[in-house]
PDB file of C-alpha atoms in Angstrom:
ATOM      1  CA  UNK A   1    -116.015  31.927 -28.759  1.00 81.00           C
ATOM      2  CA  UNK A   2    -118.674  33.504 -30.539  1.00 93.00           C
ATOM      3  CA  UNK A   3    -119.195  36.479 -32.166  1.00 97.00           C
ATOM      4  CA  UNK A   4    -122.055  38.864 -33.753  1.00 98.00           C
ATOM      5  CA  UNK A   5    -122.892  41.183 -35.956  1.00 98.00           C
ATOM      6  CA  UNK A   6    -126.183  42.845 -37.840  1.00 98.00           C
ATOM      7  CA  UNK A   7    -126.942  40.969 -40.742  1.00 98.00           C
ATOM      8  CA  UNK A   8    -126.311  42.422 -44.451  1.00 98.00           C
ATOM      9  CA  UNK A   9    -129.118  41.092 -46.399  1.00 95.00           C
ATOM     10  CA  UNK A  10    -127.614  40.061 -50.059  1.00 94.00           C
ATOM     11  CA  UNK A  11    -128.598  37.611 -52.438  1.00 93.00           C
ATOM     12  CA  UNK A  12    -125.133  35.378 -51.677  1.00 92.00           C
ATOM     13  CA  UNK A  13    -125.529  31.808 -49.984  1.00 95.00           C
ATOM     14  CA  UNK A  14    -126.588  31.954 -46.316  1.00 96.00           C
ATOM     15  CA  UNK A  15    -124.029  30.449 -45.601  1.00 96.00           C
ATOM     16  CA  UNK A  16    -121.623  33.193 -46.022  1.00 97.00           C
ATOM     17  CA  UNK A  17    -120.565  35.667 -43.370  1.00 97.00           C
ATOM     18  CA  UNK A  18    -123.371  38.190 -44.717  1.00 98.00           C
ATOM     19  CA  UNK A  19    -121.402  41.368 -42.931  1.00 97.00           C
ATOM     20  CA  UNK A  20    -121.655  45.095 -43.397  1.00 97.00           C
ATOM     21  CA  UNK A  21    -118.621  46.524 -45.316  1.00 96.00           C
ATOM     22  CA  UNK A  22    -117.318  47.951 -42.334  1.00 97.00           C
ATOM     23  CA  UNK A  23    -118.817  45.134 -39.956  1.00 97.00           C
ATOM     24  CA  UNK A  24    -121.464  46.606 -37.612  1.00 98.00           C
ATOM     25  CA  UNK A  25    -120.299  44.333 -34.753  1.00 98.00           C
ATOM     26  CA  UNK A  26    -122.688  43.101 -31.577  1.00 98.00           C
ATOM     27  CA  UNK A  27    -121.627  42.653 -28.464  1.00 97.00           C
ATOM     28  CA  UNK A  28    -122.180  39.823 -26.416  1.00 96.00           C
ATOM     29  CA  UNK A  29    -123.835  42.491 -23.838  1.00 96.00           C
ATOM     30  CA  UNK A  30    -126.792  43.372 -27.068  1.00 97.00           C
ATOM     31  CA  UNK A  31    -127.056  39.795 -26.806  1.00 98.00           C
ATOM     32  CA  UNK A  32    -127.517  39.305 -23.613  1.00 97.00           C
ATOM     33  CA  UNK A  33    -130.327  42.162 -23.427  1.00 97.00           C
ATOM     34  CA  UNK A  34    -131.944  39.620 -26.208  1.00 98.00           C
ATOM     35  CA  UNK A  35    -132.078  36.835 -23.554  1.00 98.00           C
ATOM     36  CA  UNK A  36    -129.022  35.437 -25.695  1.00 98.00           C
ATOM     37  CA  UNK A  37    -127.198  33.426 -22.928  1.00 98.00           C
ATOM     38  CA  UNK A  38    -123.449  32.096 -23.675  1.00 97.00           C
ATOM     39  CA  UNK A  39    -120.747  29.602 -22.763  1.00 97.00           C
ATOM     40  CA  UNK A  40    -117.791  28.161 -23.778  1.00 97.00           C
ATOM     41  CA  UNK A  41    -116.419  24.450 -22.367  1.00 98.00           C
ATOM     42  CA  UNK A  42    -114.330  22.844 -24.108  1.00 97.00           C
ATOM     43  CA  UNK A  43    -116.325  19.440 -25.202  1.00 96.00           C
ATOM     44  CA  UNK A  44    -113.222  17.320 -24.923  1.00 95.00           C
ATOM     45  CA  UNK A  45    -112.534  17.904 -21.122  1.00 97.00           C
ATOM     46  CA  UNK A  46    -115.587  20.290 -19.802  1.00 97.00           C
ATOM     47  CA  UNK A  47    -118.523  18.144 -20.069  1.00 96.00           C
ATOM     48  CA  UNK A  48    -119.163  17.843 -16.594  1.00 97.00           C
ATOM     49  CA  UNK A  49    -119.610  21.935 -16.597  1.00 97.00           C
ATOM     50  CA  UNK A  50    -122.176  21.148 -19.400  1.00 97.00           C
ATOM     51  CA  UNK A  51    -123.641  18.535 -17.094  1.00 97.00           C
ATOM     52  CA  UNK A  52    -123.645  21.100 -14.378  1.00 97.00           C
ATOM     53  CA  UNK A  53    -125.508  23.133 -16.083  1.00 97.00           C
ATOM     54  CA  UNK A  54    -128.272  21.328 -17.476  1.00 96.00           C
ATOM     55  CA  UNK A  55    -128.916  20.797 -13.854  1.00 96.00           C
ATOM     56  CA  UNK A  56    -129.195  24.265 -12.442  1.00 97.00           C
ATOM     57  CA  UNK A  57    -131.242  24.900 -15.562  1.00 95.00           C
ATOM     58  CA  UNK A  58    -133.098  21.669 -14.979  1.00 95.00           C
ATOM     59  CA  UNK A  59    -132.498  20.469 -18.635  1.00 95.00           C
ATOM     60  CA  UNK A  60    -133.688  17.068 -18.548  1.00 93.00           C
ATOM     61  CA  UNK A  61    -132.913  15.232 -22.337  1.00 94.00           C
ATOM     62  CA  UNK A  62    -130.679  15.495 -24.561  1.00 95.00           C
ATOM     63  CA  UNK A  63    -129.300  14.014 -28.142  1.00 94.00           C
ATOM     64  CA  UNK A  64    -127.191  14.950 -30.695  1.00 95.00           C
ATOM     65  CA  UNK A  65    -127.207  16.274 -34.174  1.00 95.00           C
ATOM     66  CA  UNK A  66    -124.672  16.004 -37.046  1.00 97.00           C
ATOM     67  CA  UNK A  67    -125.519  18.318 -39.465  1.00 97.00           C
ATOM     68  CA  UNK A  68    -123.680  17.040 -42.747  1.00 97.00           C
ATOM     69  CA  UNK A  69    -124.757  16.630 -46.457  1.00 96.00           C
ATOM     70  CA  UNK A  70    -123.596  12.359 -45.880  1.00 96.00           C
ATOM     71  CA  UNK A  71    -124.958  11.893 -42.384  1.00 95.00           C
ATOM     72  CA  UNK A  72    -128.297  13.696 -41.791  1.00 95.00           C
ATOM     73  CA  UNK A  73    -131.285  12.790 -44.058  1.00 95.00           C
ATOM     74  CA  UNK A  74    -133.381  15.227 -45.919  1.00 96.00           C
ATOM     75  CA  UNK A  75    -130.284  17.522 -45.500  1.00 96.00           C
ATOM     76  CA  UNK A  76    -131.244  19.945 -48.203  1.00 94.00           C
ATOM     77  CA  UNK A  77    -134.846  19.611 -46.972  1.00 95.00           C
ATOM     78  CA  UNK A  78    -133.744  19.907 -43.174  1.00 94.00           C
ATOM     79  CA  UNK A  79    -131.255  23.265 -44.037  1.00 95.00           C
ATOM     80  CA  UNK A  80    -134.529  25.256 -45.525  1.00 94.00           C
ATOM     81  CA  UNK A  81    -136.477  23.984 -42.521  1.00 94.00           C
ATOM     82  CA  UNK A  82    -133.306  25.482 -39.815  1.00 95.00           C
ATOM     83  CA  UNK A  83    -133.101  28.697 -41.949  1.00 97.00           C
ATOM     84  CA  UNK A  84    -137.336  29.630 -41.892  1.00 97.00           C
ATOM     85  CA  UNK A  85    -138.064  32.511 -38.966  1.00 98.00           C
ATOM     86  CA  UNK A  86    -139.318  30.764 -36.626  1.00 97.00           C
ATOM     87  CA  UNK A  87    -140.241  30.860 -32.810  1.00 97.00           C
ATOM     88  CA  UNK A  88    -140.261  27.807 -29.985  1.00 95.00           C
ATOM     89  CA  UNK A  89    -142.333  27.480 -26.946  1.00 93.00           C
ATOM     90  CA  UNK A  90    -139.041  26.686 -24.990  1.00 92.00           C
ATOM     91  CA  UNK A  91    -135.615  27.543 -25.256  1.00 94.00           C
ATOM     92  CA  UNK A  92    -133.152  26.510 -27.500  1.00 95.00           C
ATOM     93  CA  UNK A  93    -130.047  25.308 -26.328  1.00 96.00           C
ATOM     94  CA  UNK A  94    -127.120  24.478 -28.476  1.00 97.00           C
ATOM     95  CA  UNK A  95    -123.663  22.814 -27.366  1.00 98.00           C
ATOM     96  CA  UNK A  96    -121.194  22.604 -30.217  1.00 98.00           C
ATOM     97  CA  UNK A  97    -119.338  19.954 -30.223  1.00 98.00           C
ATOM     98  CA  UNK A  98    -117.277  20.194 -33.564  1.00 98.00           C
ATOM     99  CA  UNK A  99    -118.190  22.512 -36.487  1.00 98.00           C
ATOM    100  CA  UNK A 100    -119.785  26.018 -36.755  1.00 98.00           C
ATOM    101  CA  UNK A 101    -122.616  27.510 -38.184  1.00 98.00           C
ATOM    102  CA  UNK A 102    -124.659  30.623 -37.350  1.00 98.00           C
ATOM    103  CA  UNK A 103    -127.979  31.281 -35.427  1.00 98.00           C
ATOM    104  CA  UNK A 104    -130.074  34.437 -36.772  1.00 98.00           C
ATOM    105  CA  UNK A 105    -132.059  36.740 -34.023  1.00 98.00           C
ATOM    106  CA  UNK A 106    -134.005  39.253 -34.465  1.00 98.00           C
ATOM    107  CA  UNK A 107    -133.663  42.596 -32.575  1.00 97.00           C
ATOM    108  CA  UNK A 108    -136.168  45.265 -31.329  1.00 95.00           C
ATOM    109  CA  UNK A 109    -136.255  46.772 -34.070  1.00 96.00           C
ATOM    110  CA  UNK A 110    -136.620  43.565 -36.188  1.00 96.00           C
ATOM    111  CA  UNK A 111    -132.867  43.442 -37.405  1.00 98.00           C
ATOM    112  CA  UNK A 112    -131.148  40.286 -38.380  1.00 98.00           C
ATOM    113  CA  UNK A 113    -127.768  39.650 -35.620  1.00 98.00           C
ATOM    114  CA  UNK A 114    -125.800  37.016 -36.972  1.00 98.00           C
ATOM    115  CA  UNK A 115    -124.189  34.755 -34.443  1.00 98.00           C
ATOM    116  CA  UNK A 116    -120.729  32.248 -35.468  1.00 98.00           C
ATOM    117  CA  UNK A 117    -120.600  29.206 -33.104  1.00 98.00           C
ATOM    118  CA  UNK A 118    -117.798  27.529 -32.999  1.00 98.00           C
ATOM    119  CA  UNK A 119    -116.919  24.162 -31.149  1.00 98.00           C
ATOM    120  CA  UNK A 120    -117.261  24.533 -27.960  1.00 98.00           C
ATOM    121  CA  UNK A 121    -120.079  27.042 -27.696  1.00 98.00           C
ATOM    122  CA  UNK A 122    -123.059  26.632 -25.843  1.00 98.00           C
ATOM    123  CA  UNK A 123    -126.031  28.947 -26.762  1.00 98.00           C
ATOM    124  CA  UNK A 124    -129.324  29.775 -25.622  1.00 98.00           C
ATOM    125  CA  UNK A 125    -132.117  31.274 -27.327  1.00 98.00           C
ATOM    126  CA  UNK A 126    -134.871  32.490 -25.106  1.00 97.00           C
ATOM    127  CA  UNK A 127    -138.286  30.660 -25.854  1.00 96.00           C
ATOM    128  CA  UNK A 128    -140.364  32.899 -27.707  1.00 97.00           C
ATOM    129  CA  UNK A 129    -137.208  34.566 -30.003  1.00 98.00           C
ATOM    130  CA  UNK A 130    -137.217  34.599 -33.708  1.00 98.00           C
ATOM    131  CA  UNK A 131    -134.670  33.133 -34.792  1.00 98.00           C
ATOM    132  CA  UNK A 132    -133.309  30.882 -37.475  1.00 98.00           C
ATOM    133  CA  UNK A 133    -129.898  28.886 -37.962  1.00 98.00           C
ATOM    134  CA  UNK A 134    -127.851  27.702 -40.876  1.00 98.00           C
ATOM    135  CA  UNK A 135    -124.274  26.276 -41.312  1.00 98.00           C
ATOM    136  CA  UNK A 136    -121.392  27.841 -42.666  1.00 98.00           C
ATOM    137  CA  UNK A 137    -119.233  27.693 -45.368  1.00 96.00           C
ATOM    138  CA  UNK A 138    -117.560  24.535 -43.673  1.00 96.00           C
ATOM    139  CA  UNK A 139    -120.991  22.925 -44.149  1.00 97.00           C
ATOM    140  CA  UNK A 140    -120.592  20.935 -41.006  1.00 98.00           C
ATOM    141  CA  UNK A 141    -122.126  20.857 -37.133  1.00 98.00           C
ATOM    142  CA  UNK A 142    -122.185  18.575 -34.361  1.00 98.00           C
ATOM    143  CA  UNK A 143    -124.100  19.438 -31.677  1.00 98.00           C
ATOM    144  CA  UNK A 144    -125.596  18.783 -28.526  1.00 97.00           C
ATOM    145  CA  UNK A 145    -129.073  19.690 -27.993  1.00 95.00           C
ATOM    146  CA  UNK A 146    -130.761  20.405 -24.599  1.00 95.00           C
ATOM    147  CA  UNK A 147    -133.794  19.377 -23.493  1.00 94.00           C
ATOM    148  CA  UNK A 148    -136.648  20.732 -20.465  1.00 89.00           C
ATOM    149  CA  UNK A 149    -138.609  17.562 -21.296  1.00 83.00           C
ATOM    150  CA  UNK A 150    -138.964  15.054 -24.155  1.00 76.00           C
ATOM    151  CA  UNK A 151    -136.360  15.838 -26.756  1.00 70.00           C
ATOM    152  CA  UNK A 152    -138.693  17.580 -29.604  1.00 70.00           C
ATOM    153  CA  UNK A 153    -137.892  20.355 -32.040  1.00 74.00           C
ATOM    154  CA  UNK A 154    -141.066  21.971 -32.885  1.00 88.00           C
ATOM    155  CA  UNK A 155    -140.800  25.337 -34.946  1.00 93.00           C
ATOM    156  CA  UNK A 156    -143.451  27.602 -35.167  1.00 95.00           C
ATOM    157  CA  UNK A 157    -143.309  29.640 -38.115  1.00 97.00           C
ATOM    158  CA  UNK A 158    -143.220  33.587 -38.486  1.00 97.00           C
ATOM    159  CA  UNK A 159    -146.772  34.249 -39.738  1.00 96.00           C
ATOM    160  CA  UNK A 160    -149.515  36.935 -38.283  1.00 93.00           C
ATOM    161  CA  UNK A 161    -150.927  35.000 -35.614  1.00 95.00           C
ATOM    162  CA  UNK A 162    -147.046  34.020 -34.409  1.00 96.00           C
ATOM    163  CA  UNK A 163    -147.191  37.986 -32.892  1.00 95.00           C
ATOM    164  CA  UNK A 164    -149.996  36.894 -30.685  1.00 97.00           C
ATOM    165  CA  UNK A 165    -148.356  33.250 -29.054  1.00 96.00           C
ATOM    166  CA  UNK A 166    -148.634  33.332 -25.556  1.00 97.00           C
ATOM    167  CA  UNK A 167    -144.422  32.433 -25.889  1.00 96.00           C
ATOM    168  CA  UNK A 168    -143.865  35.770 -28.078  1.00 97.00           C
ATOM    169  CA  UNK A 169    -146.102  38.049 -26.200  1.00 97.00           C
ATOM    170  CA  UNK A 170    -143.641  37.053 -22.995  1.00 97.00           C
ATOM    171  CA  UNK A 171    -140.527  36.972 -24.920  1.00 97.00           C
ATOM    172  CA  UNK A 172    -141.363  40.776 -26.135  1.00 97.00           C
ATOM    173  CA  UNK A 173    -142.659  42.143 -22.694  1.00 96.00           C
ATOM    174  CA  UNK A 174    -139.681  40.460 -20.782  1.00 96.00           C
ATOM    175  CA  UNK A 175    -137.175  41.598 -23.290  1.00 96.00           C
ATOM    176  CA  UNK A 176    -138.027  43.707 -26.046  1.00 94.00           C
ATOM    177  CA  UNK A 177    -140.083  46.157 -24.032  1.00 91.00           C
ATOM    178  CA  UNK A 178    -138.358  46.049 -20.846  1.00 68.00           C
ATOM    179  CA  UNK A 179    -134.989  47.107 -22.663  1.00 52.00           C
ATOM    180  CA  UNK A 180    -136.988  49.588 -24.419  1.00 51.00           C
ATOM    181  CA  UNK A 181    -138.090  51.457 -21.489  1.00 47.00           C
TER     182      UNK A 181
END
């Protein structure tokens, strides 16, 4: 099962826990005001809750990633592209299948929440979130990815026009704002 916490920005590998000393936990409720959507099936006898799922969320594609130093080329390349801010124009949706690692969001208040996956996990970021995502110190995920349409993974980068995509300006009035007043 997951869990979260606000981000202590340090100098150590990002792939270390990065908690406050004491941890300045989140609940899955803070995430869940984010748009942060979360389940847990167990991948070895719940894929047909997965597969229910998809449907009701009319998720359409799907493939797989295995995120390893010996099985995914570019992987040094590939980590620094996972672990830039960025934003999609659809969700993303993650189902762990072995492994962990940890997916970065940003708060209202533009705070870092770490989040540990673990096998098992499905997440959803909200299209429109910044975000990012790296491994952990096991240095290994397997996961499922989600598709609307056409699989694609298509980052766009934190920048100054990033504030003004039509996927942000929704993300922030449906969730940011709304929570704020």
């Amino acid at each position: 099962m997951v869990t979260a916490w606000f981000y202590a920005d340090s100098p150590e590998d990002p792939r270390e826990a990065h908690k406050y000393e004491p941890n300045q936990e989140v609940t899955l409720d803070h995430l869940a005001s984010l748009g942060v959507l979360h389940w847990t099936f167990n991948p070895d006898t719940e894929l047909d809750k997965v597969n229910e799922l998809a449907k009701e969320r009319k998720y359409v594609s799907r493939d797989e990633i295995n995120i390893a130093k010996d099985t995914l080329p570019n992987y040094d390349e590939k980590l620094k592209t996972f672990f830039t801010e960025h934003i999609h124009d659809d969700e993303e949706i993650r189902y762990i299948l072995d492994g962990s690692g940890f997916f970065d969001i940003r708060d209202k208040n533009d705070r870092w929440i770490r989040i540990h996956t673990f096998k098992g996990d499905m997440i959803i970021l909200p299209a429109g979130s910044y975000h990012r995502f790296i491994l952990d110190n096991t240095n290994y995920l397997k996961a499922m990815r989600l598709f609307k349409e056409d699989p694609k993974w298509t980052p766009i980068n934190r920048d100054a026009e990033t504030e003004t995509h039509p996927r942000r300006l929704e993300y922030v009035r449906d969730f940011l704002e709304a929570k704020a007043a």
